[in-house]
Coordinates of N, CA and C in Angstrom, one line a residue:
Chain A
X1 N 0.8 -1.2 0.0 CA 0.0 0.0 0.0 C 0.9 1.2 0.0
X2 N 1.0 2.0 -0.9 CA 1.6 3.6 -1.1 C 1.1 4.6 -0.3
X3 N 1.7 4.7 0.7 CA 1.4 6.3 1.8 C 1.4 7.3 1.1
X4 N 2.1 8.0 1.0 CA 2.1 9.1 -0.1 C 1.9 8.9 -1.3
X5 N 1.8 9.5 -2.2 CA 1.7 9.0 -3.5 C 1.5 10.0 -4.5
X6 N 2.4 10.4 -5.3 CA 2.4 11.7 -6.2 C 2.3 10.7 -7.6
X7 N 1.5 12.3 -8.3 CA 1.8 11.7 -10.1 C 1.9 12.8 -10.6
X8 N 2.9 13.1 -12.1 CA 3.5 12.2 -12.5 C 5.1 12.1 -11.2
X9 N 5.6 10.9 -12.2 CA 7.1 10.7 -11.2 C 7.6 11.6 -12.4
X10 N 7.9 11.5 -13.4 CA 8.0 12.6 -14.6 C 7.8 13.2 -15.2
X11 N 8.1 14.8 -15.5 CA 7.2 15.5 -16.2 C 8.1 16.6 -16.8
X12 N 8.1 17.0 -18.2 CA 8.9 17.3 -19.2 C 8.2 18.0 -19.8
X13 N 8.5 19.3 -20.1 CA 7.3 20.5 -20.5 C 8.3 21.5 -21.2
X14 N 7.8 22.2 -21.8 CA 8.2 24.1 -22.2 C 7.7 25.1 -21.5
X15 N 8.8 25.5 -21.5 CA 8.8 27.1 -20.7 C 7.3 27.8 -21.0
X16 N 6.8 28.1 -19.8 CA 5.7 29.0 -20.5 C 4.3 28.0 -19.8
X17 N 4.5 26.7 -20.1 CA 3.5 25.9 -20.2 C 2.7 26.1 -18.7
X18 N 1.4 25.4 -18.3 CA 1.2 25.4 -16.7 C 1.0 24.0 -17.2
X19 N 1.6 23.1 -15.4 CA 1.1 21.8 -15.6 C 0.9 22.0 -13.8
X20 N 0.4 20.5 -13.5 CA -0.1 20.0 -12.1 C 1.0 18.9 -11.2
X21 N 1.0 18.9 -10.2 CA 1.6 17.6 -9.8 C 0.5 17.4 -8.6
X22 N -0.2 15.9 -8.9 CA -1.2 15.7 -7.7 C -0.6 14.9 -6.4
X23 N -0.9 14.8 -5.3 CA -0.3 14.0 -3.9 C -1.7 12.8 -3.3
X24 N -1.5 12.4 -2.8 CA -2.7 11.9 -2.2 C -2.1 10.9 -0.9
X25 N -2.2 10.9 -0.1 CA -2.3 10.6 1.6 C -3.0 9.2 1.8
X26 N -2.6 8.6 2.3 CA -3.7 7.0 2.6 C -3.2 6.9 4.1
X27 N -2.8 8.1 4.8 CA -2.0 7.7 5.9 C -3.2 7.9 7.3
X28 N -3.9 8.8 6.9 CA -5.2 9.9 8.0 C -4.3 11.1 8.7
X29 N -3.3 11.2 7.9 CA -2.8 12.7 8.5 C -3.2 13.9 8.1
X30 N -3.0 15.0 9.0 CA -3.7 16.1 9.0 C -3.3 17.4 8.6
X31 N -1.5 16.9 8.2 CA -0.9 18.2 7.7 C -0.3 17.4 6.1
X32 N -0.4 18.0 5.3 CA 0.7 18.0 3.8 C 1.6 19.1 3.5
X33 N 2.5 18.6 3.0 CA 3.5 19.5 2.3 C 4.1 19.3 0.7
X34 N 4.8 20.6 0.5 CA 5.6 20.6 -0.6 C 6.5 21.2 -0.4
X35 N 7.9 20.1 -0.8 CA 9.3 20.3 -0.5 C 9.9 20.4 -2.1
X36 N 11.1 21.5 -2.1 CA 11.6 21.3 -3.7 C 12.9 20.5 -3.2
X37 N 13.9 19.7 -4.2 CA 14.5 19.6 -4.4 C 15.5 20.3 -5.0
X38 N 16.8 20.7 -5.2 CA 17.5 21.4 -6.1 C 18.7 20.5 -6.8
X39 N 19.7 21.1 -7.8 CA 20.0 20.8 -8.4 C 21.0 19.7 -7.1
X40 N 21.4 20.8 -6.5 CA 22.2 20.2 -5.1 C 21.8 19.4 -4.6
X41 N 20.8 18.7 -4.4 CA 20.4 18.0 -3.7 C 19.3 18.8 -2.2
X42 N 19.7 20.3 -2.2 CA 18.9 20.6 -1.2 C 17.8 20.8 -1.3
X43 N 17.2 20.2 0.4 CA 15.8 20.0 0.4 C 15.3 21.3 1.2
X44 N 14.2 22.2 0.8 CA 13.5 23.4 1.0 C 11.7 23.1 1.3
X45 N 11.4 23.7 2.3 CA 9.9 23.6 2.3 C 9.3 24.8 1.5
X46 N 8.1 24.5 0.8 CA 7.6 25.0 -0.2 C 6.5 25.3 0.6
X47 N 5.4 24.5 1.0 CA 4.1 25.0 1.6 C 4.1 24.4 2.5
X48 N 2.8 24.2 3.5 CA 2.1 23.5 4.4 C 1.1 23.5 4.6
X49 N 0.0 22.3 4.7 CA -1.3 22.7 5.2 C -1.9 21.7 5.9
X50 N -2.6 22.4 6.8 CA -3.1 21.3 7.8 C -4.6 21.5 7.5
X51 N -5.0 20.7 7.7 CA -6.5 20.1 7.6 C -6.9 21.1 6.5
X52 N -6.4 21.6 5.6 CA -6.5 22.2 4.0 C -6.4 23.2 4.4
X53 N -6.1 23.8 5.4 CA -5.3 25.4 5.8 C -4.5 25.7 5.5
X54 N -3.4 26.5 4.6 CA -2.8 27.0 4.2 C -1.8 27.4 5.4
X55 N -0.4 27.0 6.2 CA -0.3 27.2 7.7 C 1.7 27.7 7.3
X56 N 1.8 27.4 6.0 CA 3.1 28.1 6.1 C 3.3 28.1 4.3
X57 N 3.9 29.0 3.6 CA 3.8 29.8 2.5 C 5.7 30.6 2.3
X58 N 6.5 29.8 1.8 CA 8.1 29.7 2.0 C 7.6 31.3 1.0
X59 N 9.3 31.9 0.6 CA 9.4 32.2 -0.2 C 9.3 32.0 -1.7
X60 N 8.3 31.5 -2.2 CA 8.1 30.6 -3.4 C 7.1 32.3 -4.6
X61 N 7.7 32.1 -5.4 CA 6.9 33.1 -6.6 C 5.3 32.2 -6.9
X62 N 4.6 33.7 -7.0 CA 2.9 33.1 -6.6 C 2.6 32.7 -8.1
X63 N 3.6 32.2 -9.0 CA 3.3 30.8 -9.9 C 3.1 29.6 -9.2
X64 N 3.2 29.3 -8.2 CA 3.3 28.4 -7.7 C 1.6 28.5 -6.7
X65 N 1.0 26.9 -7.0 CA -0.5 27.7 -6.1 C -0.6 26.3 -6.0
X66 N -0.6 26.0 -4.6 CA -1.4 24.8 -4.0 C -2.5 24.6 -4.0
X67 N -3.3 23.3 -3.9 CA -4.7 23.0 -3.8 C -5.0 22.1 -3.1
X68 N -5.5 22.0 -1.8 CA -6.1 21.1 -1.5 C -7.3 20.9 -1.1
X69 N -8.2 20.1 -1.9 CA -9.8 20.0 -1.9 C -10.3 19.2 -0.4
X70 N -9.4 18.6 0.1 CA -9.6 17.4 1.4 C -8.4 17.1 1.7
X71 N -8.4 16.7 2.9 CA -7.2 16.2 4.5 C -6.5 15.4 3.4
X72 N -6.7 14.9 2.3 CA -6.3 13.4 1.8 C -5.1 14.0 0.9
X73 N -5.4 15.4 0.1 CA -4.9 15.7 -1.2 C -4.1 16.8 -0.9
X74 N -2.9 17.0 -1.7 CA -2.5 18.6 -2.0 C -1.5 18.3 -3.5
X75 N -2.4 19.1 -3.8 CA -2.1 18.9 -5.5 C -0.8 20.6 -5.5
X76 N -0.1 20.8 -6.8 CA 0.5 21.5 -6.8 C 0.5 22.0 -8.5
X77 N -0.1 23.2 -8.3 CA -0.2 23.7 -10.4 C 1.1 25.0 -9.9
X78 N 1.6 24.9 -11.0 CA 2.6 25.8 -11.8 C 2.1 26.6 -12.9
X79 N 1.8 27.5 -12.7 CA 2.1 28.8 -13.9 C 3.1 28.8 -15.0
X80 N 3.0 29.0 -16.1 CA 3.8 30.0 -16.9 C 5.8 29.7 -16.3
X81 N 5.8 28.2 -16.7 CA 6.8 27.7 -16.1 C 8.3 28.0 -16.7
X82 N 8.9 28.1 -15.7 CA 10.6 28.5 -16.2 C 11.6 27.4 -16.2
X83 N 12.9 28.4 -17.0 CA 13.6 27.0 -16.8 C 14.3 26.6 -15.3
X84 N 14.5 27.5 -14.4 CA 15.1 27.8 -13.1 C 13.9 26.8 -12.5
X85 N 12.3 26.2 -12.7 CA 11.7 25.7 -11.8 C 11.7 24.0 -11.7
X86 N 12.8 23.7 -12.9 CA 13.2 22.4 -13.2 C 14.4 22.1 -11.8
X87 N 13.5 20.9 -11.6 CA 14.1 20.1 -9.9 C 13.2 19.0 -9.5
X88 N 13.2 18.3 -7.7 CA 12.4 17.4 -7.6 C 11.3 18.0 -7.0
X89 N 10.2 17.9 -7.6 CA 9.0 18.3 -6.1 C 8.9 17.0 -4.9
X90 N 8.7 16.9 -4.1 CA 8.1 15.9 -2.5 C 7.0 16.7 -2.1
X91 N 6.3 15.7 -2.2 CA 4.9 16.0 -1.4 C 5.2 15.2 -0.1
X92 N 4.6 15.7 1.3 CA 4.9 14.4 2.3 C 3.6 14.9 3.5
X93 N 3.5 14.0 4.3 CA 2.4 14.6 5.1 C 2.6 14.0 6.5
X94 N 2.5 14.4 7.7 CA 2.5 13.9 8.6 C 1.7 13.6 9.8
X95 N 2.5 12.6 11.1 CA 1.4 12.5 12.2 C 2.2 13.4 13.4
X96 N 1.3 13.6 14.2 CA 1.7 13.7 15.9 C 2.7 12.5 16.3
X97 N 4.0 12.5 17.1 CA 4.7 11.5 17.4 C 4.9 11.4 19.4
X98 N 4.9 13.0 19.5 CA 5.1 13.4 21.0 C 3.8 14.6 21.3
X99 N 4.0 15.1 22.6 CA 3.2 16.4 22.5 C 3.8 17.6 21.9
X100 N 4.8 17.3 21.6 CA 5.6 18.5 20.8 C 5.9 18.1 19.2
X101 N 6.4 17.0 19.1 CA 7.2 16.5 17.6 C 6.3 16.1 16.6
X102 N 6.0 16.1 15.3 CA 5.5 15.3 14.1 C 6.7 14.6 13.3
X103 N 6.0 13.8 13.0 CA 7.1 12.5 12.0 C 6.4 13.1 10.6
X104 N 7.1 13.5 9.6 CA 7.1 13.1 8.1 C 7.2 12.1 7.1
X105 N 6.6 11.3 6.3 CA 7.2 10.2 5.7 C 6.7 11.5 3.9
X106 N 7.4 11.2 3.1 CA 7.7 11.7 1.6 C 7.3 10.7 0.6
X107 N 6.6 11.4 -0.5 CA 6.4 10.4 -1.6 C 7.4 10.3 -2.4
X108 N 7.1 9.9 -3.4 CA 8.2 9.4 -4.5 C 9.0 10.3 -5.0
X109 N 8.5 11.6 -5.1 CA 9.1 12.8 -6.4 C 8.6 12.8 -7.6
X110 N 8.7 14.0 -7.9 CA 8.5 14.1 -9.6 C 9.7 15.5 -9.9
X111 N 10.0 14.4 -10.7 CA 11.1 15.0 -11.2 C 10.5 16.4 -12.4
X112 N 10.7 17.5 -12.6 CA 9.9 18.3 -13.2 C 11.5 19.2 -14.2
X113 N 11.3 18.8 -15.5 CA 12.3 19.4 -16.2 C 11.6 20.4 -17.3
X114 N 12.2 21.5 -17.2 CA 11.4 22.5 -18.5 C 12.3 22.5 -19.2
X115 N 11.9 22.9 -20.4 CA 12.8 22.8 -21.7 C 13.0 24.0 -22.2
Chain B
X1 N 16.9 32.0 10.8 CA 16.0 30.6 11.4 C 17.3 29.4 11.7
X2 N 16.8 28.6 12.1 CA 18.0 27.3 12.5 C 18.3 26.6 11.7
X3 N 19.9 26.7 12.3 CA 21.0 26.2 10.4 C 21.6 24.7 11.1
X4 N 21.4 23.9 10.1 CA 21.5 22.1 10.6 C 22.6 21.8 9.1
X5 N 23.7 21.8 10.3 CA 25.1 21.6 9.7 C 25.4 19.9 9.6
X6 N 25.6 18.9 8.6 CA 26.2 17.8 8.2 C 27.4 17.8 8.0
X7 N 27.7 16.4 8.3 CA 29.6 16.4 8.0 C 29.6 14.8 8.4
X8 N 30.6 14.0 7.3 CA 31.0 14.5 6.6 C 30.2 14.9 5.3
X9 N 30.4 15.6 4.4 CA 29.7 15.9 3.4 C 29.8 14.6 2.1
X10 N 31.0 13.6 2.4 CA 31.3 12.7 1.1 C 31.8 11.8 2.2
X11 N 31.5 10.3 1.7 CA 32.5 9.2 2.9 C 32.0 7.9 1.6
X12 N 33.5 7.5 1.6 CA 33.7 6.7 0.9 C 34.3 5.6 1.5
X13 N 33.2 4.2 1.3 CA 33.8 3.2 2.4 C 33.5 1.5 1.6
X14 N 34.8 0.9 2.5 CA 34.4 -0.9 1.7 C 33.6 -1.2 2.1
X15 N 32.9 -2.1 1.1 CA 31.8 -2.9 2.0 C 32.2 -3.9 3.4
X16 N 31.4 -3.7 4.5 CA 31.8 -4.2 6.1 C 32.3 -3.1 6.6
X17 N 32.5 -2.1 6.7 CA 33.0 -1.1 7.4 C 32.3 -0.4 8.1
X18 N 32.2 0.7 9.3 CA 31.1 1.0 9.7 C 32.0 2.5 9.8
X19 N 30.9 3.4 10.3 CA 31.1 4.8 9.7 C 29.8 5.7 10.8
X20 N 30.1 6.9 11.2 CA 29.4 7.6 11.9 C 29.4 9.1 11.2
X21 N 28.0 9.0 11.1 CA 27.3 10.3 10.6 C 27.1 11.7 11.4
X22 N 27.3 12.7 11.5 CA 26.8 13.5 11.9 C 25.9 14.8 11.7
X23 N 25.1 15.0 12.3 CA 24.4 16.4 12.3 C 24.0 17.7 13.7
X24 N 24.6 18.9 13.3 CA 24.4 19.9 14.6 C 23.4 20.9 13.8
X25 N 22.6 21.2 14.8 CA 21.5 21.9 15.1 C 21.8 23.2 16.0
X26 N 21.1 24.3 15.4 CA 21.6 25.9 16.3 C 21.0 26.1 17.4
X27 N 19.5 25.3 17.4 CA 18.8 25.8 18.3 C 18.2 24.2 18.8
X28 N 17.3 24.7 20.0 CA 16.2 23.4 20.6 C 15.3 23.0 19.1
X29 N 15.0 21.8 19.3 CA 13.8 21.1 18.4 C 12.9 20.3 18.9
X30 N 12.4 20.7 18.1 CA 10.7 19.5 18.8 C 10.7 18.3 17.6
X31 N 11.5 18.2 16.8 CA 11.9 17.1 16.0 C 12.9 16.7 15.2
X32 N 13.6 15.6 15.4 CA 14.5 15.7 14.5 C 14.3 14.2 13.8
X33 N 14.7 14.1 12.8 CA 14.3 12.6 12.0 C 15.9 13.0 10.8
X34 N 16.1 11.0 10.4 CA 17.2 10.9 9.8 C 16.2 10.3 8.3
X35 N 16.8 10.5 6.7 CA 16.4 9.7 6.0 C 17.3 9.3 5.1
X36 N 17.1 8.5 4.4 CA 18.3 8.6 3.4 C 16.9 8.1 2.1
X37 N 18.4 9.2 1.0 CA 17.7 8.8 0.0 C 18.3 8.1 -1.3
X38 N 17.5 7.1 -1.5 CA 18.5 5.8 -2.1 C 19.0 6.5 -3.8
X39 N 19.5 5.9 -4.4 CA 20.0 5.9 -5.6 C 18.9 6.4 -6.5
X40 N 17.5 5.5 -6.6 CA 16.0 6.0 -7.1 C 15.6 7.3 -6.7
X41 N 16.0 8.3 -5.8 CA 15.5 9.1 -5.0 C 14.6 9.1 -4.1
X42 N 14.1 8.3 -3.7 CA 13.2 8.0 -2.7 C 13.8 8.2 -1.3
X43 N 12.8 9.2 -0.4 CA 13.6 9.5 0.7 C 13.1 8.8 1.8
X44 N 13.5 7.9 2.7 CA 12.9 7.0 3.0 C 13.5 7.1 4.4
X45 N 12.4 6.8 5.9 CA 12.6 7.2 7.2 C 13.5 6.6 7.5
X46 N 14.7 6.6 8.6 CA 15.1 5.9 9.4 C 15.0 6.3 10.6
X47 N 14.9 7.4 11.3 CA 14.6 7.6 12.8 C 13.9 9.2 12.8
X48 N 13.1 8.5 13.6 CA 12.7 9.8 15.0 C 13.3 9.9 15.5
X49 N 14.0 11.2 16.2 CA 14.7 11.3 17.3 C 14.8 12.2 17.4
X50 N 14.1 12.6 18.5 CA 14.5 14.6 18.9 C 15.5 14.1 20.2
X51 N 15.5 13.3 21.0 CA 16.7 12.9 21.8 C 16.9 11.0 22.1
X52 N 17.8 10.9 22.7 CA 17.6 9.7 23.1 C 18.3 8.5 22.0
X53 N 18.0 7.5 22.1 CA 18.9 6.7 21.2 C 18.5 5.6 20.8
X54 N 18.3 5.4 19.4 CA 17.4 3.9 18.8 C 18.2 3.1 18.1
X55 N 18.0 2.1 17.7 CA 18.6 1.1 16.8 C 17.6 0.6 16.3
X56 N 17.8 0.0 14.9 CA 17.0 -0.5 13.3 C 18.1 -1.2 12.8
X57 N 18.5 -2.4 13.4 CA 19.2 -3.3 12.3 C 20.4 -3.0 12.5
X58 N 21.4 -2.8 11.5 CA 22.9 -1.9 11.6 C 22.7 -0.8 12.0
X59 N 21.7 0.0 11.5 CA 21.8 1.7 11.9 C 21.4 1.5 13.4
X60 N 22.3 3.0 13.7 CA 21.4 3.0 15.3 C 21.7 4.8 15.2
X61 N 21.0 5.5 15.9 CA 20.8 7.0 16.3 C 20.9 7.4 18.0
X62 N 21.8 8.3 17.6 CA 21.5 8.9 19.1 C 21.6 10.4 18.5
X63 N 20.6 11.1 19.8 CA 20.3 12.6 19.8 C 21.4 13.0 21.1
X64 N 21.7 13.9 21.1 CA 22.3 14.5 22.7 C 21.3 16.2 22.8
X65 N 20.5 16.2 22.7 CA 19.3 17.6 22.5 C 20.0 18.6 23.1
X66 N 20.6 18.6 24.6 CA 21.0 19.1 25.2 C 22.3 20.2 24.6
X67 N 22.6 19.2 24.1 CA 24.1 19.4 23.2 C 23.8 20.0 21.5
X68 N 22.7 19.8 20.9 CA 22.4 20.2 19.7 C 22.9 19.2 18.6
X69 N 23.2 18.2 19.0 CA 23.6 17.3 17.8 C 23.3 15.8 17.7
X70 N 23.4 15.0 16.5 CA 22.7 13.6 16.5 C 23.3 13.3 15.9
X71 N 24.0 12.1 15.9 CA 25.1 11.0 15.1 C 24.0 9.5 14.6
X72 N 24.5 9.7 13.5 CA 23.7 8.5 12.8 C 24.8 7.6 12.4
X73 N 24.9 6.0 13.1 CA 26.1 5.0 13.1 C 25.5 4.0 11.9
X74 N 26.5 3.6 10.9 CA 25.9 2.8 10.4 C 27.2 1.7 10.4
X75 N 26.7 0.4 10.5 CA 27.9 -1.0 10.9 C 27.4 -1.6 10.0
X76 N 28.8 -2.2 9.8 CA 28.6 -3.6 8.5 C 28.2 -2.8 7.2
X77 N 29.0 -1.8 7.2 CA 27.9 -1.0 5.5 C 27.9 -2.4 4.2
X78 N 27.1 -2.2 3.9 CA 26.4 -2.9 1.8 C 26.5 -1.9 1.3
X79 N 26.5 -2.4 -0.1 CA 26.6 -1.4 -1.1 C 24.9 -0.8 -1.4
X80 N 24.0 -1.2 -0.7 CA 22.8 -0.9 -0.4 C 22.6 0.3 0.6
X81 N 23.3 0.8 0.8 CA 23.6 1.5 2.0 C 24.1 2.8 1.1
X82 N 24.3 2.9 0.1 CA 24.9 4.0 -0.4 C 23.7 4.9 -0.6
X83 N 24.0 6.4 -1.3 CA 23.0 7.1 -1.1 C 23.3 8.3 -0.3
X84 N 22.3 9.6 -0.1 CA 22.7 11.0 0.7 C 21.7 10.0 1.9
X85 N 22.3 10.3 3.1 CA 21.6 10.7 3.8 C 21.2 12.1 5.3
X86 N 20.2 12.7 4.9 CA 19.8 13.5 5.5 C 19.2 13.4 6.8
X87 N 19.5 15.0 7.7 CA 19.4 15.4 9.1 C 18.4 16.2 8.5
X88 N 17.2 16.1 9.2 CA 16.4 17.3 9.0 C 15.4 17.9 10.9
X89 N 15.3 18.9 11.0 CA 14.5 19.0 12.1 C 13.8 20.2 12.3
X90 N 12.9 20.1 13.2 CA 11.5 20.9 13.0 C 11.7 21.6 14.5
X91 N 11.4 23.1 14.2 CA 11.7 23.8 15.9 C 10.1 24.6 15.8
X92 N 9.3 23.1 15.4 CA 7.8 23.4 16.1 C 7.0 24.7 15.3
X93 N 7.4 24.8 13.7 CA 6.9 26.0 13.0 C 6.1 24.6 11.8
X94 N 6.1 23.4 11.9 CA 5.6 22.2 11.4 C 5.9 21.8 10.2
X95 N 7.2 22.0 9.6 CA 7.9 21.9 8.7 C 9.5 21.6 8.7
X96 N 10.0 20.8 8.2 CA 11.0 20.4 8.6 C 12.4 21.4 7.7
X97 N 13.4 21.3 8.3 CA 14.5 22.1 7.8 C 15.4 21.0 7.9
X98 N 15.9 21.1 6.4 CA 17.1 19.9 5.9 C 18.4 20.1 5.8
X99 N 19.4 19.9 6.0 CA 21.1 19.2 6.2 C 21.6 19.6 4.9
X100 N 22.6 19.3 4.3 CA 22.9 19.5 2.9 C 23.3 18.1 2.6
X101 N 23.2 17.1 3.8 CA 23.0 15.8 3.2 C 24.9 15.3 3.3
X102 N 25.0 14.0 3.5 CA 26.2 13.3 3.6 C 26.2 12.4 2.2
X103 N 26.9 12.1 1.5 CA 26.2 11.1 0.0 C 27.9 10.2 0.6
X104 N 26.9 9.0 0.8 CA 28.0 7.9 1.6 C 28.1 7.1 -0.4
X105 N 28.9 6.0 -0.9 CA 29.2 5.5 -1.3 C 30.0 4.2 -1.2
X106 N 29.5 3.2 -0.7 CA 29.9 2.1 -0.5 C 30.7 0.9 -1.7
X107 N 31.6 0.6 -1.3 CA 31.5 -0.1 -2.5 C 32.2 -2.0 -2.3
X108 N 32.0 -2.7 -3.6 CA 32.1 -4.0 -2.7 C 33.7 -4.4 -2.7

């Protein structure tokens, strides 16, 4: 069974284009995210949302617009895409662990290359 | 915001060798978790640990919180074992802040 679960794992476009990357949760957790990848390997938080609340908003250009319809989903559309936004996306979502800590677990990636 | 320093940055090792990872933290956390991400990219759990000390097989973790830092031991490395693996931790804003990652390479 796939906890996280993004699509596509690949996605190969032109500059300009808008596309989506969808997430979907099978875990009952209450927060999602979007993390970029970079060329470096570093990993950055992109969004957050708990129970489809919008709860943290990085420095990210407002091409970039999250959606989540339900606790299950956070989808991620792209505007009018560049070549600088070619990297990995992670979706990930998590539980409560302590009264203070949450655990993360991350989906697969989509690797997202503009041309 | 809080900067989570790794080292070493590259470790190159025979297969059976064992090797200790590290990561420091600027400030207190209310989480810290290790993952590594295999060759496919897949970033996959190995510990919770905001303190305290676990073991999973070869790997084992210890936090020193007090101290700001957590060593991730890995014994008997495989060439399965290769891969970055990442320190990331959360100071309770519900998002985690990542390491620049150690990329171990095992070989047989």
């Amino acid at each position: 069974d796939t906890a996280v679960s993004q699509t596509p794992k690949y996605l190969v476009t032109q500059m300009g284009n808008d596309k989506s990357i969808k997430c979907e949760q099978n875990l009952g957790h209450d927060t999602m995210y979007w993390y970029k990848q970079d060329s470096k390997k570093f990993l950055k938080i992109m969004f957050s949302y708990n129970n489809k609340e919008l709860i943290i908003n990085e420095t990210v250009p407002n091409r970039f617009s999250p959606k989540s319809p339900d606790k299950a989903h956070l989808n991620l559309h792209i505007n009018s895409l560049e070549l600088g936004d070619s990297a990995v996306y992670f979706c990930a979502s998590s539980r409560p662990r302590d009264a203070i800590g949450t655990e993360a677990f991350f989906g697969q990636g989509t690797r997202l290359t503009v041309v | 915001g809080i900067q989570v320093e790794q080292s070493p940055p590259d470790l190159i090792l025979q297969e059976g060798a064992n090797s200790t990872l590290r990561c420091n933290f600027s400030d207190s956390v209310n989480n810290l978790q290790w993952f590594h991400q295999n060759p496919w990219g897949q970033l996959i759990n190995l510990f919770y640990i905001p303190s305290g000390t676990k073991q999973n097989g070869r790997l084992s973790a210890t936090t020193v919180a007090t101290e700001r830092y957590s060593l991730l031991y890995i014994s008997s490395s495989q060439t399965t074992d290769s891969g970055v693996y990442f320190c990331a931790v959360d100071k309770g804003i519900a998002a985690l802040i990542f390491g620049k990652g150690t990329t171990l390479s095992v070989s047989s």
